[in-house]
Amino acid sequence: MEMSKSSFKFACKSSPFSPSHPDFIILPDDYDDETVVLKPDDHLSQVVLPSTSIPTIDMKIDHGSLVSKISDACENYGFFQIINHGFSRDLYQQMMDVATDFFGLPYEERAKLYSDDPNVSVRIETPRLKLQNQNRVRMWTERLLHPADPTHEDDYIHLLPENPPRYREVAAAYSKEITDLICRLWGLISEGLGLETNYLQTRLHGSSKFCQTVNFYPPCPDPELTMGVPVHTDIGVITILQQVQGVSGLQVIKDGKWLAVDPLPDAFIVNVADQLEVMSNGRYKSVHHRAVTNQVTSRISIITFSRLNNDAIVGPIEDLINEEQPAIYRNYHFEEFLKEFSKQLETRWNVKQVFQLHPST
Ligand SMILES: O=C(O)CCC(=O)C(=O)O
Ligand SMILES: [Fe+2]
């Protein structure tokens, strides 16, 4: 969808659509704030060419190679794209179509779903970031959040947007197929860690949940002054993302440089999130990433997060720790992690560090 600057109005009522409004202006990486994890540094803002981007993995290759490529990517990048993953091409496109139609709805229609209350399970929000000595500022994005849990379909499907009319049906079908793909990835990741194929499936059974966000980044008059999503790591187990073709925006840190993750047809981007880094005892990396905006074209990403229930106990997997490789993290309830996350929200993004046994090392 091409959408000109003036045609999109944020559902967030308090903020006019103007980059000169203080609510919307954030500095990119150069705010010198000790609570910000990534320090300003010339090479940090350098985006390298897509040819040196994150690995692309063809899921039709032989099983052994697939396991080892995924494992390498989780260790060295924390991110990879998958192609030939078997996900229905029609559903992939339909989900992008209903997402595009949703953000093409008039402001009044979207505004009905607007809420800043994180306890509202289906809502639209414009995320904020807190900068040192300043108020919270809003990001240049509007996102629709909702559960994506096929086993609790009845609980939330009736809360999903009524418009476009096919949103509910498509989102329900998508959540089934995407969570199957996530489970397959759990299996491959378990094997990569040297565990039984069903290790993560069994370990996470009954304590995991899935949620989805549809992120919409309208064209931004001055992308240098704003951020779509500021630097962060994801807090769940793994994340899987599809993005609209032809528009770049997602950037991932590798060796102190930003890599642009340009869209590939029909691909998903998969990344290690904080809980998997902890469970793998630091072997797999939950890597900092961000989404930037551009002046010309709107961008959509559809993201499914595999998260945990509050009472889930997380810690390094017993089989992965020994005398040579002692536990780096302590065990905790996911709820504790969420509390720390809320404390750090909008200021800094390095929650897992707090759970390290020897933070100085
Ligand atoms: O939109 C994107 O490409 C990335 C967004 C993201 O990282 C997130 O919402 O966690
Ligand atoms: Fe993310």
Tab-separated table of C-alpha atoms and ligand atoms in Angstrom:
chain	number	residue	atom	x	y	z
A	1	MET	CA	0.000	0.000	0.000
A	2	GLU	CA	1.348	3.389	-0.944
A	3	MET	CA	0.091	5.958	1.449
A	4	SER	CA	0.956	9.608	1.232
A	5	LYS	CA	2.061	11.547	4.293
A	6	SER	CA	-1.160	13.387	4.797
A	7	SER	CA	-3.591	10.520	4.376
A	8	PHE	CA	-2.862	8.609	7.581
A	9	LYS	CA	-4.125	9.839	10.902
A	10	PHE	CA	-2.970	8.040	14.047
A	11	ALA	CA	-5.749	6.547	16.153
A	12	CYS	CA	-3.937	7.870	19.208
A	13	LYS	CA	-6.033	10.968	19.799
A	14	SER	CA	-3.597	13.025	21.800
A	15	SER	CA	-0.979	13.225	19.126
A	16	PRO	CA	-1.443	15.121	15.921
A	17	PHE	CA	0.235	13.766	12.866
A	18	SER	CA	3.163	16.101	12.820
A	19	PRO	CA	6.835	15.388	13.353
A	20	SER	CA	7.249	18.846	14.801
A	21	HIS	CA	4.943	17.928	17.670
A	22	PRO	CA	7.118	17.167	20.713
A	23	ASP	CA	5.180	13.992	21.416
A	24	PHE	CA	6.486	12.432	18.272
A	25	ILE	CA	10.062	13.528	18.128
A	26	ILE	CA	12.706	11.184	19.336
A	27	LEU	CA	16.372	11.296	18.654
A	28	PRO	CA	17.713	8.243	16.851
A	29	ASP	CA	20.828	6.775	18.451
A	30	ASP	CA	22.563	9.890	19.493
A	31	TYR	CA	20.830	10.606	22.764
A	32	ASP	CA	23.603	10.401	25.287
A	33	ASP	CA	21.726	8.646	28.035
A	34	GLU	CA	23.496	6.178	30.248
A	35	THR	CA	20.361	4.090	30.507
A	36	VAL	CA	20.419	3.403	26.780
A	37	VAL	CA	22.117	0.123	26.062
A	38	LEU	CA	23.740	0.886	22.745
A	39	LYS	CA	26.097	3.795	23.121
A	40	PRO	CA	26.237	6.371	20.374
A	41	ASP	CA	28.970	5.441	18.045
A	42	ASP	CA	29.558	6.374	14.446
A	43	HIS	CA	29.623	2.843	13.144
A	44	LEU	CA	26.418	1.925	14.978
A	45	SER	CA	24.328	4.074	12.718
A	46	GLN	CA	25.936	2.679	9.614
A	47	VAL	CA	23.615	0.344	7.758
A	48	VAL	CA	25.504	-2.225	5.776
A	49	LEU	CA	24.371	-3.580	2.460
A	50	PRO	CA	21.605	-6.210	2.399
A	51	SER	CA	23.993	-8.648	0.712
A	52	THR	CA	25.650	-8.973	4.117
A	53	SER	CA	22.360	-9.330	5.941
A	54	ILE	CA	21.151	-12.107	8.221
A	55	PRO	CA	21.304	-15.711	6.891
A	56	THR	CA	18.557	-17.018	4.628
A	57	ILE	CA	17.742	-20.658	5.320
A	58	ASP	CA	15.911	-22.910	2.864
A	59	MET	CA	13.819	-25.261	4.997
A	60	LYS	CA	13.713	-27.884	2.235
A	61	ILE	CA	17.396	-28.809	2.610
A	62	ASP	CA	18.297	-32.086	4.325
A	63	HIS	CA	17.387	-32.276	7.977
A	64	GLY	CA	20.925	-32.380	9.401
A	65	SER	CA	22.041	-29.299	7.439
A	66	LEU	CA	18.853	-27.474	8.420
A	67	VAL	CA	19.440	-28.096	12.118
A	68	SER	CA	23.038	-26.941	11.917
A	69	LYS	CA	22.290	-23.824	9.828
A	70	ILE	CA	19.574	-22.747	12.258
A	71	SER	CA	21.875	-23.403	15.189
A	72	ASP	CA	24.694	-21.347	13.603
A	73	ALA	CA	22.296	-18.500	12.871
A	74	CYS	CA	20.959	-18.522	16.453
A	75	GLU	CA	24.514	-18.404	17.812
A	76	ASN	CA	26.019	-15.864	15.451
A	77	TYR	CA	23.161	-13.587	14.442
A	78	GLY	CA	20.162	-14.354	16.659
A	79	PHE	CA	18.153	-13.767	13.461
A	80	PHE	CA	17.514	-15.616	10.186
A	81	GLN	CA	15.038	-15.642	7.310
A	82	ILE	CA	13.329	-18.851	6.281
A	83	ILE	CA	12.112	-19.761	2.798
A	84	ASN	CA	10.369	-22.932	1.570
A	85	HIS	CA	8.893	-23.261	5.053
A	86	GLY	CA	5.637	-24.884	3.905
A	87	PHE	CA	3.360	-22.131	5.253
A	88	SER	CA	0.366	-21.609	2.971
A	89	ARG	CA	1.210	-18.912	0.414
A	90	ASP	CA	-2.449	-17.882	0.207
A	91	LEU	CA	-2.793	-17.362	3.920
A	92	TYR	CA	0.507	-15.443	4.024
A	93	GLN	CA	-0.887	-13.043	1.427
A	94	GLN	CA	-4.403	-12.901	2.915
A	95	MET	CA	-3.038	-11.950	6.326
A	96	MET	CA	-1.047	-9.110	4.758
A	97	ASP	CA	-4.160	-8.063	2.795
A	98	VAL	CA	-6.443	-7.868	5.858
A	99	ALA	CA	-3.689	-6.062	7.803
A	100	THR	CA	-3.331	-3.549	4.964
A	101	ASP	CA	-7.100	-3.061	4.772
A	102	PHE	CA	-7.281	-2.580	8.523
A	103	PHE	CA	-4.803	0.299	8.497
A	104	GLY	CA	-6.580	1.721	5.457
A	105	LEU	CA	-9.737	2.148	7.584
A	106	PRO	CA	-10.796	5.632	8.601
A	107	TYR	CA	-9.294	6.969	11.791
A	108	GLU	CA	-12.653	6.787	13.659
A	109	GLU	CA	-12.933	3.063	12.995
A	110	ARG	CA	-9.434	2.281	14.280
A	111	ALA	CA	-9.773	4.690	17.185
A	112	LYS	CA	-12.523	2.445	18.646
A	113	LEU	CA	-9.813	-0.081	19.461
A	114	TYR	CA	-7.313	2.427	20.853
A	115	SER	CA	-6.176	1.782	24.414
A	116	ASP	CA	-3.031	2.490	26.448
A	117	ASP	CA	-4.026	-0.194	28.979
A	118	PRO	CA	-1.736	-3.225	28.600
A	119	ASN	CA	-4.413	-5.426	30.187
A	120	VAL	CA	-6.731	-4.944	27.227
A	121	SER	CA	-5.962	-8.040	25.160
A	122	VAL	CA	-7.079	-6.699	21.784
A	123	ARG	CA	-6.126	-3.088	21.199
A	124	ILE	CA	-4.400	-0.502	19.096
A	125	GLU	CA	-1.539	1.464	20.556
A	126	THR	CA	1.265	3.772	19.625
A	127	PRO	CA	4.246	2.691	21.714
A	128	ARG	CA	6.262	5.206	23.705
A	129	LEU	CA	9.834	5.600	24.760
A	130	LYS	CA	11.088	7.506	27.783
A	131	LEU	CA	14.171	9.579	27.245
A	132	GLN	CA	16.252	10.844	30.105
A	133	ASN	CA	14.872	14.057	31.605
A	134	GLN	CA	12.056	14.076	29.118
A	135	ASN	CA	8.510	12.919	28.929
A	136	ARG	CA	7.544	9.759	27.188
A	137	VAL	CA	7.530	10.224	23.452
A	138	ARG	CA	5.463	8.293	20.974
A	139	MET	CA	6.991	6.218	18.239
A	140	TRP	CA	6.159	6.570	14.589
A	141	THR	CA	4.046	3.470	14.478
A	142	GLU	CA	0.566	2.281	15.198
A	143	ARG	CA	0.108	-1.354	16.124
A	144	LEU	CA	-2.756	-3.724	16.572
A	145	LEU	CA	-2.134	-6.265	19.338
A	146	HIS	CA	-4.072	-9.454	19.968
A	147	PRO	CA	-3.616	-13.035	21.136
A	148	ALA	CA	-2.755	-15.639	18.516
A	149	ASP	CA	-3.505	-18.713	20.489
A	150	PRO	CA	-5.486	-21.299	18.535
A	151	THR	CA	-6.405	-23.175	21.707
A	152	HIS	CA	-8.115	-20.119	23.183
A	153	GLU	CA	-9.776	-19.050	19.978
A	154	ASP	CA	-13.202	-18.475	21.471
A	155	ASP	CA	-11.831	-16.169	24.114
A	156	TYR	CA	-10.576	-13.522	21.781
A	157	ILE	CA	-11.802	-13.980	18.219
A	158	HIS	CA	-14.975	-12.005	18.929
A	159	LEU	CA	-12.795	-9.132	20.196
A	160	LEU	CA	-10.795	-8.880	16.961
A	161	PRO	CA	-11.604	-6.055	14.539
A	162	GLU	CA	-14.970	-6.396	12.789
A	163	ASN	CA	-13.499	-4.574	9.844
A	164	PRO	CA	-12.251	-5.556	7.373
A	165	PRO	CA	-14.916	-8.288	7.492
A	166	ARG	CA	-12.425	-11.112	6.851
A	167	TYR	CA	-9.976	-10.090	9.578
A	168	ARG	CA	-11.278	-12.532	12.203
A	169	GLU	CA	-11.445	-15.526	9.914
A	170	VAL	CA	-8.015	-14.927	8.387
A	171	ALA	CA	-6.337	-14.140	11.737
A	172	ALA	CA	-7.772	-17.332	13.280
A	173	ALA	CA	-6.510	-19.494	10.402
A	174	TYR	CA	-3.147	-17.687	10.462
A	175	SER	CA	-2.669	-18.255	14.182
A	176	LYS	CA	-3.168	-22.022	13.728
A	177	GLU	CA	-0.665	-22.326	10.927
A	178	ILE	CA	1.920	-19.934	12.347
A	179	THR	CA	1.936	-21.649	15.745
A	180	ASP	CA	2.469	-24.999	13.973
A	181	LEU	CA	5.480	-23.449	12.256
A	182	ILE	CA	6.741	-22.101	15.586
A	183	CYS	CA	6.449	-25.608	17.084
A	184	ARG	CA	8.432	-27.012	14.159
A	185	LEU	CA	11.113	-24.384	14.793
A	186	TRP	CA	11.166	-25.307	18.500
A	187	GLY	CA	11.933	-28.879	17.382
A	188	LEU	CA	14.788	-27.819	15.102
A	189	ILE	CA	16.163	-25.488	17.776
A	190	SER	CA	15.984	-28.243	20.412
A	191	GLU	CA	17.994	-30.525	18.133
A	192	GLY	CA	20.496	-27.732	17.475
A	193	LEU	CA	21.069	-27.533	21.222
A	194	GLY	CA	21.728	-31.286	21.286
A	195	LEU	CA	18.390	-32.071	22.954
A	196	GLU	CA	15.495	-34.365	21.993
A	197	THR	CA	13.362	-32.943	19.166
A	198	ASN	CA	10.367	-32.487	21.445
A	199	TYR	CA	12.358	-30.946	24.314
A	200	LEU	CA	11.055	-27.369	24.031
A	201	GLN	CA	7.576	-28.559	23.075
A	202	THR	CA	7.396	-30.646	26.247
A	203	ARG	CA	9.080	-28.077	28.458
A	204	LEU	CA	6.857	-25.239	27.232
A	205	HIS	CA	3.671	-27.290	27.167
A	206	GLY	CA	1.044	-25.613	29.307
A	207	SER	CA	3.259	-22.618	30.033
A	208	SER	CA	3.505	-20.903	26.690
A	209	LYS	CA	1.207	-18.568	24.819
A	210	PHE	CA	1.265	-16.757	21.520
A	211	CYS	CA	0.417	-13.194	20.668
A	212	GLN	CA	0.516	-11.133	17.553
A	213	THR	CA	1.101	-7.529	16.628
A	214	VAL	CA	0.446	-5.945	13.288
A	215	ASN	CA	2.776	-2.966	13.070
A	216	PHE	CA	1.975	-0.123	10.708
A	217	TYR	CA	4.594	2.492	9.914
A	218	PRO	CA	3.131	5.359	7.914
A	219	PRO	CA	5.522	7.420	5.802
A	220	CYS	CA	7.349	9.835	8.033
A	221	PRO	CA	8.294	13.358	6.955
A	222	ASP	CA	11.565	13.177	8.851
A	223	PRO	CA	12.731	9.612	9.584
A	224	GLU	CA	15.976	10.930	11.074
A	225	LEU	CA	14.034	12.347	14.009
A	226	THR	CA	11.826	9.395	14.746
A	227	MET	CA	11.917	5.673	15.237
A	228	GLY	CA	9.274	3.110	14.306
A	229	VAL	CA	10.313	0.751	17.100
A	230	PRO	CA	13.329	1.752	19.216
A	231	VAL	CA	16.246	-0.569	19.969
A	232	HIS	CA	15.107	-3.599	21.974
A	233	THR	CA	15.297	-7.341	22.317
A	234	ASP	CA	12.125	-9.459	22.291
A	235	ILE	CA	11.194	-10.885	25.671
A	236	GLY	CA	9.586	-14.206	24.732
A	237	VAL	CA	11.070	-17.479	23.478
A	238	ILE	CA	11.182	-16.899	19.725
A	239	THR	CA	9.567	-14.394	17.349
A	240	ILE	CA	8.445	-14.916	13.759
A	241	LEU	CA	7.732	-11.985	11.453
A	242	GLN	CA	6.474	-11.387	7.925
A	243	GLN	CA	6.890	-8.014	6.296
A	244	VAL	CA	5.367	-6.277	3.316
A	245	GLN	CA	7.341	-6.649	0.089
A	246	GLY	CA	9.450	-3.840	-1.251
A	247	VAL	CA	9.901	-1.731	1.902
A	248	SER	CA	12.856	-2.088	4.228
A	249	GLY	CA	12.706	-1.043	7.890
A	250	LEU	CA	13.857	-3.802	10.215
A	251	GLN	CA	17.491	-3.489	11.294
A	252	VAL	CA	19.522	-5.894	13.381
A	253	ILE	CA	22.801	-5.338	15.240
A	254	LYS	CA	25.718	-7.489	14.132
A	255	ASP	CA	29.254	-6.773	15.377
A	256	GLY	CA	28.267	-3.226	16.259
A	257	LYS	CA	26.690	-2.483	12.886
A	258	TRP	CA	23.103	-2.259	11.763
A	259	LEU	CA	22.110	-4.831	9.154
A	260	ALA	CA	19.026	-4.028	7.089
A	261	VAL	CA	16.732	-7.039	6.765
A	262	ASP	CA	15.242	-6.522	3.338
A	263	PRO	CA	12.045	-8.437	2.525
A	264	LEU	CA	12.295	-11.644	0.528
A	265	PRO	CA	9.169	-12.992	-1.200
A	266	ASP	CA	7.148	-15.354	1.034
A	267	ALA	CA	9.866	-15.411	3.704
A	268	PHE	CA	9.538	-15.232	7.466
A	269	ILE	CA	12.130	-13.696	9.728
A	270	VAL	CA	12.796	-15.675	12.892
A	271	ASN	CA	14.641	-14.396	15.930
A	272	VAL	CA	15.838	-15.700	19.262
A	273	ALA	CA	14.139	-13.864	22.145
A	274	ASP	CA	15.346	-13.397	25.735
A	275	GLN	CA	13.911	-16.598	27.249
A	276	LEU	CA	15.627	-18.784	24.665
A	277	GLU	CA	18.921	-17.000	25.300
A	278	VAL	CA	18.521	-17.780	29.012
A	279	MET	CA	17.399	-21.397	28.433
A	280	SER	CA	20.340	-22.001	26.081
A	281	ASN	CA	22.609	-20.579	28.818
A	282	GLY	CA	23.727	-17.747	26.574
A	283	ARG	CA	24.593	-19.883	23.552
A	284	TYR	CA	21.768	-18.530	21.375
A	285	LYS	CA	21.604	-14.739	21.225
A	286	SER	CA	18.609	-12.467	21.688
A	287	VAL	CA	19.893	-9.589	19.623
A	288	HIS	CA	19.069	-5.878	19.646
A	289	HIS	CA	16.994	-4.696	16.727
A	290	ARG	CA	14.850	-1.729	15.728
A	291	ALA	CA	12.464	-0.608	12.992
A	292	VAL	CA	13.097	2.620	11.118
A	293	THR	CA	10.665	4.598	8.975
A	294	ASN	CA	10.979	6.211	5.565
A	295	GLN	CA	9.487	9.254	3.859
A	296	VAL	CA	7.851	7.564	0.936
A	297	THR	CA	6.070	4.311	1.625
A	298	SER	CA	4.164	2.861	4.524
A	299	ARG	CA	5.359	-0.474	5.877
A	300	ILE	CA	3.561	-3.345	7.607
A	301	SER	CA	5.025	-6.179	9.639
A	302	ILE	CA	3.009	-9.041	11.153
A	303	ILE	CA	4.749	-10.473	14.164
A	304	THR	CA	3.927	-13.565	16.219
A	305	PHE	CA	5.595	-13.814	19.614
A	306	SER	CA	5.953	-17.064	21.505
A	307	ARG	CA	5.665	-15.921	25.121
A	308	LEU	CA	5.300	-17.615	28.510
A	309	ASN	CA	2.675	-17.638	31.223
A	310	ASN	CA	3.537	-15.695	34.368
A	311	ASP	CA	4.129	-18.798	36.478
A	312	ALA	CA	6.515	-20.478	33.992
A	313	ILE	CA	9.921	-21.150	35.515
A	314	VAL	CA	12.799	-20.150	33.281
A	315	GLY	CA	16.501	-20.848	33.640
A	316	PRO	CA	19.358	-22.526	31.796
A	317	ILE	CA	18.363	-26.026	30.608
A	318	GLU	CA	19.920	-28.548	33.027
A	319	ASP	CA	21.451	-30.657	30.217
A	320	LEU	CA	23.341	-27.632	28.929
A	321	ILE	CA	25.169	-26.779	32.121
A	322	ASN	CA	28.145	-28.559	33.615
A	323	GLU	CA	31.444	-27.744	35.319
A	324	GLU	CA	32.979	-26.296	32.176
A	325	GLN	CA	29.824	-24.419	31.298
A	326	PRO	CA	28.229	-23.302	34.543
A	327	ALA	CA	24.868	-21.564	34.550
A	328	ILE	CA	25.120	-17.918	33.537
A	329	TYR	CA	21.549	-17.125	34.600
A	330	ARG	CA	19.569	-17.933	37.702
A	331	ASN	CA	16.123	-19.524	37.595
A	332	TYR	CA	13.138	-17.189	37.843
A	333	HIS	CA	9.412	-17.029	37.245
A	334	PHE	CA	8.520	-15.324	33.985
A	335	GLU	CA	6.452	-12.904	36.069
A	336	GLU	CA	9.668	-11.596	37.675
A	337	PHE	CA	11.074	-10.999	34.228
A	338	LEU	CA	7.957	-9.085	33.214
A	339	LYS	CA	8.211	-6.930	36.328
A	340	GLU	CA	11.794	-6.044	35.501
A	341	PHE	CA	10.744	-5.428	31.913
A	342	SER	CA	8.057	-2.985	33.057
A	343	LYS	CA	10.594	-1.238	35.256
A	344	GLN	CA	12.934	-0.802	32.325
A	345	LEU	CA	10.232	-0.153	29.761
A	346	GLU	CA	10.692	3.070	27.881
A	347	THR	CA	14.121	3.673	29.329
A	348	ARG	CA	16.534	0.845	28.680
A	349	TRP	CA	16.243	-2.535	27.094
A	350	ASN	CA	18.486	-5.046	28.750
A	351	VAL	CA	16.262	-6.991	31.062
A	352	LYS	CA	17.980	-10.386	30.984
A	353	GLN	CA	21.198	-8.956	32.394
A	354	VAL	CA	19.448	-8.548	35.750
A	355	PHE	CA	19.050	-12.336	35.954
A	356	GLN	CA	22.726	-13.078	35.352
A	357	LEU	CA	24.485	-14.837	38.212
A	358	HIS	CA	27.712	-12.882	37.718
A	359	PRO	CA	26.696	-9.716	35.898
A	360	SER	CA	30.225	-8.336	35.822
A	361	THR	CA	31.599	-11.206	33.709
B	1	LIG	O1	8.461	-4.193	12.390
B	1	LIG	C1	9.531	-4.763	12.487
B	1	LIG	O2	10.165	-5.125	11.509
B	1	LIG	C2	10.128	-5.090	13.838
B	1	LIG	C3	9.254	-4.784	15.005
B	1	LIG	C4	9.749	-5.416	16.276
B	1	LIG	O3	10.893	-5.754	16.394
B	1	LIG	C5	8.814	-5.668	17.395
B	1	LIG	O4	7.673	-5.178	17.342
B	1	LIG	O5	9.220	-6.368	18.350
B	2	FE	FE	11.210	-6.976	18.170
